[in-house]
Amino acid sequence: MSDACGCGDDEPRPAGEAAGAGDQEPERLWQVSELRWAAVSGMLLLAGYSTGWAGGPSWAQLGLQGVALVAGAWTFVPSTVRRLLKGKIGVGTLMTIAAVGAVALGEVGEAAMLAFLFSISEGLEEYSLRRTRRGLRALLALVPKEATVRRDGAEQVIPSAELRIGDLMVVKPGERIATDGIIRAGRTALDVSAITGESVPVEADVGSEVFAGSINGNGALEIEVTATAADNSLARIVAIVEAEQSRKGTRQRLADRVARPLVPGVMIAAAMIALVGSLFGDPLVWVERALVVLVAASPCALAISVPVTVVAAIGAASKIGVLVKGGAALENLGTVKTIAVDKTGTLTRNRPAVIDIATIPGMSDQHVLELAAALEARSEHPLARAILAAVGHVPAAEDVQAVTGAGLTGHVDGRLVRLGRPGWLEPGNLAEAVNRMQRAGATAVLVEADSRVIGAIAVRDELRPEAAAVVARLRSDGYGVVMLTGDNPATATALAAQAGINEVHADLRPEDKARVIDRLRGRQPTAMVGDGVNDAPALATADLGIAMGAMGTDVAIETADVALMGEDLRHLPQALEHARHSRRIMLQNIGLSLAIVTVLMPLALSGVLGLAAVVAVHEVAEVAVIANGVRAGRARPLPAAAGTTAPARQEVLA
């Protein structure tokens, strides 16, 4: 919320205060205290006017209007006074002065109308903000209240909050998983659509990591708990998003910059109007006009227009598996023009496999694989998993060291062995075999023993089935798509051609990717899509960092501005479209808010509009920008399957 507008409160309130329900967000309009007070004020105001129309005593009409004024003012005057005592002024200050001035002029009914309408906008703003926060926190409702654990050889049902790290959960078919863990027994297909936005079940068996809120398929599971209920993946996601919502985007900061000086500026202008007008005309007329101008220039609609949109959009994004870290990230997501994507794990499945082996005469494929596996056993590189999976026996290696961006060295059975990419190691007689592997889109890994290259291993990570369609969608939407990879140019070019990408930057180290991103930023606003670990420098350098498959990965969530929690690449264009739609709503709200102030001020100054009319127009405008901002809270999930055909455009528009 802006400092300039709370709007009446002028400051954020603890969750649930408005609803009076502890930490529960209001689910119905009548649960918002501001709207309840507004209803009381409205009924009393109507009763007061009815008394006057019926020819009742004036004291009864005045009394009803006075009580209506108190009921409506209760939603913003106390907080305004608290802020004034701290030396802070806001829109509530303008409204309070206007109400007091109207009473001083004998216009109690007009003051009551101002308080009534302003309390309605206060309540609607409060409801919209808390409703979108409630949608985000609904993720936590995916966690069951109870879980079955095996302790001391017996199964028992306990509250999920009492789960401890190391407990063994027993999850039956159809049940939700209470917290994060690792499968120790059983095999199943998990429904993770509520978390990642992907509707295709995920196969999981012994050793697979599972997350809170997932629905077990048709297999019984035993899961070792790796996180408490308060610290599981869903709880971290909610905590991160709510903390990052305080980060304001450029338009939110623009609204703040306009609103903050406007409040004291309007107060000074109103004082000058009253003073100068009183010198040359009727003081009562000009004091009244000054009060009307004070209300007409209130920037409340401007100050709340963007925050409401941001909160709604971020909450909606979380429901489709897109974690947006604040208003700044949302705005940047809506303005990027170039998308730089890492190859491994982003465009590809990140499941590399050995597809070919070439050796020098007299050397067996198995021996080459075993030497490579001996060094790769100490590596966390994705290619290491592929080589280790292709060999049965892994010899012991000593003195294994990594050469950044090149490969590994070590000793196996007393022999110096090196493993690495062509360029660091010369292929020699295997040059043609290496070229053949790279033309096929595979990564060639050379194995050298005693200073002689004895073999080449081809490892290929297949393109995601949806990758080509997603790239086509991005290009049709006007984005430039660039591939960045540490792989060799031949392999990178082959895979890029399959995906439909024309611009490729290959053979890059992490720092090289950051430099390429810096150059791309010089042309257009650029987003980097990577895994959040090896691509950290590039993610940090880009205008916007997007982590792919970040569910449960703290490093990815912390590094990137946006995290796609699932593995479906189609979430990328979906997130971009959602952000563009939200940005359009922000611009509409800012334009409408400024237009209202621009039109009302001269009408108020000239006396065309009175206090009640100005208040009515202003509060209708506030309701309009709130309602428009809430539209950003609508988003639809992806279709059921990620095939190889072009995905249907995901409409996130209202």
XYZ file of C-alpha atoms in Angstrom:
654
model
C 0.000 0.000 0.000
C 1.136 3.510 -0.690
C 2.162 5.795 2.074
C -0.164 8.282 0.577
C -3.202 6.161 0.939
C -4.309 3.378 3.099
C -6.714 4.748 1.984
C -8.403 5.834 5.143
C -6.172 3.737 7.283
C -3.146 5.123 5.519
C -1.076 2.183 6.712
C -1.088 -1.586 6.352
C -3.048 -3.498 8.948
C -2.412 -6.861 10.483
C -4.015 -9.701 8.591
C -7.548 -10.255 9.649
C -8.059 -7.001 11.570
C -10.671 -5.748 9.179
C -12.634 -8.912 9.305
C -12.286 -9.281 12.988
C -11.490 -12.934 12.564
C -7.999 -13.440 13.852
C -5.790 -14.404 10.971
C -8.726 -15.412 8.735
C -9.313 -13.441 5.565
C -12.930 -12.280 4.975
C -14.844 -14.509 2.586
C -17.971 -12.339 2.338
C -18.404 -8.601 1.957
C -20.343 -8.327 5.217
C -17.355 -9.766 7.102
C -15.322 -6.619 6.390
C -15.714 -4.238 9.334
C -15.465 -1.111 7.141
C -18.423 -2.271 5.080
C -20.452 -3.061 8.184
C -19.840 0.464 9.494
C -20.656 1.824 6.022
C -23.972 -0.066 6.076
C -24.823 1.409 9.485
C -23.859 4.882 8.261
C -25.926 4.478 5.089
C -29.043 3.351 6.938
C -28.791 6.216 9.422
C -28.165 8.717 6.615
C -31.209 7.430 4.715
C -33.279 7.617 7.893
C -32.153 11.216 8.395
C -33.105 12.295 4.876
C -36.394 10.396 5.138
C -37.211 12.263 8.330
C -36.636 15.571 6.585
C -38.689 14.551 3.525
C -41.524 13.475 5.806
C -41.564 16.865 7.535
C -40.124 15.551 10.809
C -38.337 17.727 13.356
C -35.034 19.176 12.198
C -33.277 18.052 15.373
C -34.147 14.395 14.554
C -32.798 14.735 11.014
C -29.641 16.432 12.260
C -29.141 13.817 14.973
C -29.480 10.889 12.555
C -27.069 12.528 10.112
C -24.611 13.193 12.936
C -24.643 9.562 14.062
C -24.288 8.487 10.406
C -21.232 10.742 10.158
C -19.670 9.168 13.254
C -20.336 5.624 11.987
C -18.769 6.321 8.595
C -15.856 8.329 9.979
C -14.972 5.530 12.395
C -13.388 3.631 9.476
C -10.740 6.272 8.755
C -10.572 9.114 11.328
C -8.924 7.136 14.209
C -6.149 5.837 11.952
C -5.716 9.298 10.445
C -5.233 10.783 13.896
C -2.686 8.066 14.781
C -0.710 8.881 11.649
C -0.876 12.624 12.311
C 0.613 12.028 15.756
C 3.516 10.349 13.957
C 3.902 13.312 11.632
C 2.383 11.532 8.612
C -0.413 12.764 6.388
C -2.419 10.935 3.757
C -5.699 10.877 1.906
C -7.507 10.124 5.152
C -6.201 13.492 6.346
C -7.871 15.258 3.426
C -11.147 13.471 4.039
C -11.066 14.235 7.764
C -10.414 17.948 7.163
C -13.165 18.050 4.539
C -15.660 16.402 6.911
C -14.770 18.716 9.785
C -15.007 21.734 7.502
C -18.407 20.656 6.172
C -19.706 20.338 9.738
C -18.290 23.775 10.568
C -20.226 25.159 7.602
C -23.401 23.502 8.877
C -23.440 20.828 6.139
C -23.680 17.805 8.431
C -25.570 15.801 5.816
C -22.831 16.419 3.225
C -20.142 15.432 5.736
C -22.067 12.246 6.543
C -22.385 11.462 2.828
C -18.615 11.920 2.431
C -17.904 9.576 5.353
C -20.442 7.018 4.101
C -19.067 6.842 0.556
C -15.445 6.907 1.680
C -16.055 4.063 4.132
C -17.521 1.990 1.275
C -14.395 2.443 -0.846
C -12.279 1.652 2.219
C -14.152 -1.598 2.741
C -14.035 -2.624 -0.917
C -10.307 -1.953 -1.081
C -9.752 -3.968 2.086
C -11.886 -6.806 0.768
C -10.133 -6.950 -2.609
C -6.641 -6.997 -1.083
C -7.491 -9.609 1.507
C -9.368 -11.702 -1.010
C -6.309 -11.986 -3.244
C -4.106 -12.757 -0.237
C -6.623 -15.400 0.776
C -6.238 -16.969 -2.678
C -2.485 -17.195 -2.149
C -2.802 -18.630 1.344
C -5.288 -21.175 0.001
C -2.192 -23.088 -1.086
C -1.693 -23.953 2.575
C -5.169 -25.514 2.650
C -3.810 -28.197 0.325
C -1.980 -29.670 3.300
C -4.145 -32.199 5.203
C -4.731 -31.501 8.891
C -3.630 -35.026 9.857
C -1.008 -37.498 8.720
C -0.348 -41.170 9.358
C 3.165 -41.962 10.629
C 4.941 -45.113 11.674
C 6.578 -44.695 15.078
C 7.915 -47.438 17.315
C 6.694 -50.022 14.834
C 3.062 -48.877 14.958
C 1.007 -46.594 12.745
C -0.659 -43.601 14.345
C -2.554 -40.561 13.117
C -1.156 -37.231 14.297
C -1.748 -33.550 13.425
C 0.395 -32.499 10.452
C 1.892 -29.734 12.579
C 3.499 -32.396 14.783
C 5.438 -34.075 11.969
C 9.180 -34.225 12.616
C 12.073 -34.519 10.179
C 12.911 -38.201 9.828
C 9.358 -39.434 10.494
C 8.052 -42.127 8.162
C 4.698 -41.074 6.711
C 2.292 -43.681 5.361
C 0.238 -42.245 2.488
C -2.661 -44.241 1.081
C -3.950 -43.977 -2.512
C -5.946 -40.774 -3.041
C -4.558 -39.005 0.026
C -2.721 -35.691 -0.013
C 0.872 -35.601 1.165
C 1.174 -33.621 4.391
C 4.712 -32.296 3.950
C 7.852 -32.621 1.819
C 9.723 -35.892 1.839
C 11.486 -38.682 -0.031
C 9.768 -41.923 -1.031
C 11.312 -44.886 0.772
C 8.823 -47.530 -0.368
C 6.178 -47.682 -3.083
C 5.535 -46.373 -6.569
C 2.781 -44.050 -7.785
C 1.705 -41.219 -10.075
C 1.351 -37.915 -8.215
C -1.198 -35.239 -9.051
C 0.689 -31.951 -8.555
C -1.659 -29.735 -10.589
C -2.679 -27.603 -7.599
C 0.965 -26.778 -6.886
C 2.768 -26.545 -10.225
C -0.174 -25.973 -12.551
C 0.671 -29.143 -14.508
C -2.268 -31.484 -14.962
C -0.232 -34.480 -16.162
C 0.507 -36.867 -13.252
C 4.172 -37.243 -12.310
C 5.627 -40.723 -11.934
C 7.437 -41.246 -8.618
C 9.125 -44.209 -6.963
C 11.774 -44.978 -4.338
C 14.172 -42.050 -3.992
C 11.851 -39.501 -5.615
C 11.325 -36.201 -3.835
C 7.673 -35.330 -3.173
C 6.076 -32.105 -2.014
C 3.342 -31.074 0.382
C -0.120 -30.882 -1.165
C 0.506 -33.487 -3.895
C -2.222 -36.105 -4.299
C -1.085 -39.739 -4.213
C -2.303 -41.850 -7.125
C -3.016 -45.556 -6.863
C 0.031 -46.744 -4.950
C 0.626 -46.900 -1.195
C 3.715 -44.923 -0.173
C 6.105 -44.673 2.718
C 7.726 -41.242 2.783
C 10.567 -39.989 4.928
C 9.769 -36.473 6.155
C 12.378 -33.875 5.133
C 10.582 -30.669 6.225
C 8.182 -29.720 8.987
C 4.689 -28.453 8.183
C 5.805 -24.892 8.976
C 8.797 -25.105 6.640
C 7.596 -27.193 3.726
C 7.625 -26.036 0.106
C 4.105 -24.568 0.166
C 4.752 -22.626 3.378
C 7.993 -21.224 1.918
C 6.238 -20.188 -1.280
C 3.529 -18.289 0.586
C 6.084 -16.646 2.887
C 8.316 -15.573 -0.008
C 5.469 -14.118 -2.071
C 3.926 -12.230 0.844
C 7.318 -10.833 1.820
C 8.135 -9.833 -1.744
C 4.773 -8.141 -2.313
C 6.266 -5.103 -0.612
C 8.659 -4.706 -3.551
C 7.012 -2.061 -5.701
C 7.077 -1.980 -9.481
C 7.923 1.180 -11.403
C 4.282 2.119 -11.888
C 3.534 1.444 -8.256
C 6.429 3.730 -7.381
C 5.095 6.238 -9.931
C 1.721 6.198 -8.180
C 3.491 6.720 -4.875
C 5.631 9.544 -6.243
C 2.573 11.334 -7.590
C 0.342 10.744 -4.568
C 2.822 11.505 -1.782
C 3.582 15.159 -2.663
C 0.061 15.667 -3.994
C -1.496 15.328 -0.528
C 0.381 18.249 1.116
C 0.217 20.143 -2.173
C -3.564 19.900 -2.238
C -3.772 21.021 1.381
C -1.659 24.105 0.618
C -3.709 24.866 -2.530
C -6.979 24.545 -0.608
C -5.683 26.905 2.071
C -4.664 29.458 -0.590
C -8.074 29.184 -2.299
C -9.846 29.818 0.990
C -7.560 32.718 1.911
C -7.471 34.512 -1.442
C -11.164 33.879 -2.134
C -12.131 35.273 1.254
C -10.218 38.487 0.526
C -12.176 39.135 -2.686
C -15.507 37.399 -2.042
C -17.777 35.676 0.428
C -15.559 33.768 2.917
C -18.162 31.045 3.466
C -18.422 30.349 -0.265
C -14.680 30.147 -0.787
C -13.982 28.100 2.333
C -16.598 25.627 1.119
C -15.048 25.543 -2.356
C -11.631 25.016 -0.819
C -12.972 22.003 1.043
C -14.532 20.653 -2.143
C -11.225 21.104 -3.999
C -9.521 19.311 -1.114
C -11.711 16.268 -1.717
C -11.652 16.556 -5.521
C -7.845 16.363 -5.632
C -7.659 13.377 -3.306
C -5.240 10.854 -4.928
C -6.704 7.805 -3.186
C -7.774 6.096 -6.413
C -4.293 6.688 -7.844
C -2.554 5.364 -4.768
C -4.574 2.140 -4.547
C -4.860 1.433 -8.287
C -1.552 -0.371 -8.779
C -1.219 -2.172 -5.409
C -4.613 -3.814 -5.874
C -3.606 -4.979 -9.360
C -0.243 -6.293 -8.177
C -1.674 -8.269 -5.287
C -4.411 -9.755 -7.473
C -2.004 -10.682 -10.280
C 0.584 -12.278 -7.985
C -2.078 -14.317 -6.217
C -3.470 -15.560 -9.529
C -0.005 -16.431 -10.818
C 0.673 -18.597 -7.772
C -2.417 -20.655 -8.596
C -1.062 -21.571 -12.027
C 2.377 -22.528 -10.766
C 4.155 -19.197 -11.342
C 5.897 -17.598 -8.355
C 6.251 -13.829 -8.942
C 8.377 -12.049 -6.347
C 6.684 -8.685 -6.020
C 5.439 -5.799 -8.107
C 8.841 -5.007 -9.630
C 9.146 -8.547 -10.985
C 5.568 -8.477 -12.291
C 6.176 -5.240 -14.176
C 9.473 -6.389 -15.636
C 7.826 -9.615 -16.744
C 5.288 -7.553 -18.629
C 7.896 -5.393 -20.394
C 10.597 -7.858 -21.533
C 11.101 -8.241 -25.286
C 13.913 -10.803 -25.495
C 13.844 -14.249 -23.866
C 17.251 -15.890 -23.354
C 16.929 -19.586 -22.490
C 19.468 -22.038 -21.163
C 19.586 -25.344 -23.026
C 20.005 -28.031 -20.394
C 16.976 -28.459 -18.163
C 15.069 -25.632 -19.812
C 14.682 -26.502 -23.479
C 15.701 -30.088 -22.790
C 14.362 -32.700 -20.361
C 17.542 -32.670 -18.236
C 17.655 -36.457 -18.562
C 20.781 -37.030 -20.661
C 21.681 -40.512 -21.836
C 24.699 -42.094 -23.540
C 23.803 -42.731 -27.180
C 27.160 -43.540 -28.796
C 30.776 -44.426 -27.956
C 33.823 -44.187 -30.229
C 37.235 -45.631 -29.296
C 40.688 -45.940 -30.763
C 41.725 -49.381 -32.082
C 42.303 -51.942 -29.332
C 40.240 -50.095 -26.739
C 36.824 -51.383 -25.603
C 33.721 -49.267 -25.093
C 33.351 -50.668 -21.581
C 36.853 -49.630 -20.510
C 36.344 -46.084 -21.789
C 33.039 -45.844 -19.951
C 34.548 -47.158 -16.703
C 37.382 -44.613 -16.749
C 34.906 -41.820 -17.429
C 32.580 -43.065 -14.679
C 35.447 -43.180 -12.168
C 35.896 -39.411 -12.487
C 32.218 -38.555 -12.948
C 31.365 -40.334 -9.680
C 32.730 -37.213 -7.956
C 30.766 -34.788 -10.183
C 27.290 -33.277 -9.889
C 27.092 -32.396 -13.591
C 23.986 -33.703 -15.433
C 26.229 -35.564 -17.905
C 27.751 -37.467 -14.984
C 24.428 -39.139 -14.248
C 24.150 -40.317 -17.841
C 27.629 -41.870 -17.867
C 27.204 -43.499 -14.454
C 23.850 -44.957 -15.547
C 25.497 -46.570 -18.588
C 28.142 -48.528 -16.682
C 27.927 -51.313 -14.117
C 31.348 -51.276 -12.413
C 32.812 -47.939 -11.328
C 36.561 -48.092 -10.525
C 37.924 -46.023 -7.646
C 39.549 -42.731 -8.571
C 41.971 -40.575 -6.621
C 42.939 -36.897 -6.672
C 39.859 -35.976 -8.710
C 39.761 -32.260 -9.476
C 37.382 -30.156 -11.543
C 38.693 -27.766 -14.164
C 36.050 -25.041 -14.406
C 34.320 -25.032 -17.769
C 36.578 -27.778 -19.121
C 36.357 -31.148 -17.371
C 37.882 -33.391 -14.699
C 41.294 -34.854 -13.910
C 42.252 -37.686 -11.595
C 44.124 -40.978 -11.181
C 42.605 -44.418 -11.820
C 44.777 -47.449 -11.036
C 47.795 -45.160 -10.995
C 47.084 -43.736 -14.478
C 46.486 -40.041 -15.099
C 43.019 -39.716 -16.611
C 41.380 -36.589 -17.976
C 37.769 -36.177 -19.044
C 36.452 -33.120 -20.841
C 35.128 -31.277 -23.826
C 36.742 -30.992 -27.253
C 38.930 -27.906 -27.296
C 40.301 -28.631 -23.868
C 41.258 -32.117 -25.062
C 42.223 -32.663 -28.689
C 40.243 -35.526 -30.300
C 43.093 -36.608 -32.585
C 42.042 -39.693 -34.574
C 38.527 -39.415 -33.163
C 37.870 -35.979 -34.711
C 35.472 -37.325 -37.331
C 33.546 -39.341 -34.732
C 33.256 -36.245 -32.537
C 31.941 -34.190 -35.471
C 29.375 -36.893 -36.220
C 28.198 -36.894 -32.601
C 27.840 -33.132 -32.511
C 25.945 -32.990 -35.816
C 23.482 -35.432 -34.257
C 22.844 -32.928 -31.464
C 24.868 -34.821 -28.854
C 27.526 -33.565 -26.467
C 30.883 -35.274 -27.012
C 32.974 -36.076 -23.934
C 36.596 -37.099 -24.554
C 38.467 -39.557 -22.340
C 42.273 -39.277 -22.123
C 44.553 -41.794 -20.365
C 48.294 -41.265 -20.017
C 48.199 -38.214 -22.315
C 46.409 -40.072 -25.139
C 42.734 -39.679 -26.099
C 41.305 -43.191 -26.099
C 37.584 -42.598 -26.579
C 34.651 -40.242 -27.090
C 31.276 -40.619 -25.423
C 28.162 -39.053 -26.980
C 25.563 -37.868 -24.470
C 22.316 -36.326 -25.609
C 19.567 -34.599 -23.655
C 16.357 -34.745 -25.672
C 14.340 -31.620 -26.370
C 11.182 -31.192 -24.309
C 8.163 -32.222 -26.409
C 6.559 -28.802 -25.968
C 9.742 -26.775 -26.607
C 9.258 -26.122 -30.342
C 5.616 -25.093 -29.878
C 6.517 -22.770 -26.991
C 9.276 -21.086 -29.000
C 6.860 -20.643 -31.911
C 4.312 -19.113 -29.537
C 6.875 -16.713 -28.081
C 8.000 -15.599 -31.533
C 4.411 -15.101 -32.700
C 3.832 -12.948 -29.612
C 6.709 -10.701 -30.691
C 9.513 -11.957 -28.449
C 13.050 -12.570 -29.603
C 14.281 -15.982 -28.419
C 17.989 -16.666 -27.852
C 19.698 -19.860 -26.675
C 22.646 -19.684 -24.269
C 24.614 -22.836 -23.505
C 27.982 -24.094 -22.418
C 27.720 -26.869 -25.013
C 29.679 -26.894 -28.263
C 28.368 -24.866 -31.237
C 27.526 -27.909 -33.382
C 25.374 -29.561 -30.707
C 23.774 -26.276 -29.681
C 22.933 -25.346 -33.268
C 21.388 -28.768 -33.950
C 19.112 -28.562 -30.898
C 18.275 -24.901 -31.545
C 17.179 -25.783 -35.074
C 14.825 -28.435 -33.680
C 13.367 -25.870 -31.283
C 13.059 -23.142 -33.927
C 15.674 -20.797 -32.415
C 17.876 -18.859 -34.826
C 20.216 -16.994 -32.466
C 22.572 -19.299 -30.547
C 25.449 -18.475 -28.203
C 27.415 -21.629 -27.419
C 30.564 -22.716 -25.594
C 29.789 -20.293 -22.769
C 30.951 -20.370 -19.176
C 28.666 -18.890 -16.480
C 30.438 -15.527 -16.633
C 30.198 -15.575 -20.446
C 26.422 -16.002 -20.237
C 26.235 -12.941 -18.003
C 28.200 -10.913 -20.569
C 25.909 -12.035 -23.399
C 22.866 -11.090 -21.322
C 24.387 -7.663 -20.710
C 24.751 -7.159 -24.474
C 21.180 -8.325 -25.111
C 19.912 -5.870 -22.497
C 21.516 -3.096 -24.507
C 19.110 -3.924 -27.342
C 15.885 -4.702 -25.470
C 14.628 -5.572 -21.978
C 15.772 -9.172 -21.522
C 14.670 -12.103 -19.363
C 16.933 -15.081 -18.642
C 15.355 -18.504 -18.163
C 17.618 -21.021 -16.414
C 17.909 -23.508 -13.586
C 18.732 -20.943 -10.890
C 22.036 -22.571 -9.899
C 24.594 -22.722 -12.747
C 22.890 -19.775 -14.418
C 22.941 -17.564 -11.316
C 25.209 -14.846 -12.844
C 23.021 -14.602 -15.953
C 19.812 -14.601 -13.897
C 21.179 -11.768 -11.779
C 22.388 -9.763 -14.807
C 19.136 -9.959 -16.762
C 16.327 -7.462 -16.361
C 14.340 -10.434 -15.111
C 15.528 -13.851 -13.937
C 13.160 -16.795 -14.427
C 13.930 -20.140 -12.748
C 12.549 -23.263 -14.414
C 11.276 -26.206 -12.358
C 11.869 -24.425 -9.063
C 9.463 -26.387 -6.847
C 11.399 -27.257 -3.714
C 14.609 -25.615 -4.938
C 15.502 -22.839 -2.508
C 18.429 -21.591 -4.605
C 16.236 -21.153 -7.674
C 13.502 -19.332 -5.774
C 15.975 -17.015 -4.035
C 18.013 -16.246 -7.177
C 15.251 -15.591 -9.681
C 12.608 -12.870 -9.827
C 10.079 -15.348 -11.197
C 10.008 -19.110 -10.630
C 8.104 -21.607 -12.763
C 7.455 -24.282 -10.176
C 6.632 -27.024 -12.682
C 8.581 -28.616 -15.518
C 6.132 -27.665 -18.281
C 7.741 -25.020 -20.474
C 4.304 -23.803 -21.573
C 4.083 -21.919 -18.276
C 6.571 -19.397 -19.714
C 4.323 -17.811 -22.388
C 1.394 -18.163 -20.012
C 3.239 -16.156 -17.342
C 4.311 -13.520 -19.878
C 0.757 -13.051 -21.147
C -0.543 -12.792 -17.573
C 2.039 -10.102 -16.786
C 1.260 -8.112 -19.945
C -2.435 -8.211 -19.111
C -1.745 -7.030 -15.555
C 0.461 -4.207 -16.826
C -2.308 -3.003 -19.136
C -4.667 -2.893 -16.149
C -2.102 -0.868 -14.161
C -1.850 1.707 -16.964
C -5.647 1.893 -17.264
C -6.015 2.512 -13.537
C -3.323 5.174 -13.402
C -4.824 6.954 -16.417
C -8.332 6.863 -14.979
C -7.162 8.053 -11.558
C -5.275 11.039 -12.966
C -8.135 11.903 -15.318
C -10.608 12.017 -12.430
C -8.427 14.424 -10.446
C -7.779 16.585 -13.527
C -11.484 16.915 -14.344
C -12.848 17.346 -10.822
C -10.520 20.095 -9.592
C -11.625 22.884 -11.981
C -15.285 21.867 -11.588
C -14.927 22.063 -7.809
C -13.064 25.366 -7.950
C -15.688 26.952 -10.201
C -18.525 25.770 -7.966
C -20.123 23.539 -10.623
C -19.875 20.514 -8.320
C -20.589 20.528 -4.615
C -19.066 18.406 -1.881
C -21.522 15.504 -2.165
C -21.180 15.285 -5.947
C -17.370 15.343 -5.826
C -17.302 12.691 -3.121
C -19.694 10.506 -5.095
C -17.631 10.751 -8.307
C -14.388 10.129 -6.427
C -15.634 7.079 -4.601
C -17.191 5.622 -7.745
C -13.782 6.051 -9.385
C -12.122 4.222 -6.494
C -14.573 1.362 -6.782
C -13.904 1.294 -10.544
C -10.106 1.028 -10.227
C -10.430 -1.611 -7.514
C -12.809 -3.668 -9.653
C -10.539 -3.249 -12.659
C -7.479 -4.238 -10.627
C -9.168 -7.375 -9.351
C -9.475 -8.526 -12.988
C -5.751 -9.248 -12.830
C -6.604 -12.041 -10.412
C -8.036 -14.261 -13.142
C -5.917 -16.937 -14.760
C -6.658 -20.301 -16.317
C -4.599 -23.488 -15.923
C -2.825 -25.167 -18.801
C -4.605 -27.856 -20.853
C -4.422 -31.448 -19.673
C -1.486 -32.600 -21.770
C 1.726 -31.123 -23.115
C 1.934 -32.591 -26.581
C 4.157 -31.676 -29.462
C 1.541 -29.589 -31.197
C 1.250 -25.883 -30.650
C -0.381 -25.141 -27.307
C -3.633 -23.256 -27.340
C -3.233 -19.634 -26.302
C -3.869 -19.438 -22.578
C -6.400 -16.715 -22.015
C -5.729 -14.974 -18.731
C -7.837 -12.013 -19.679
C -11.157 -11.276 -18.123
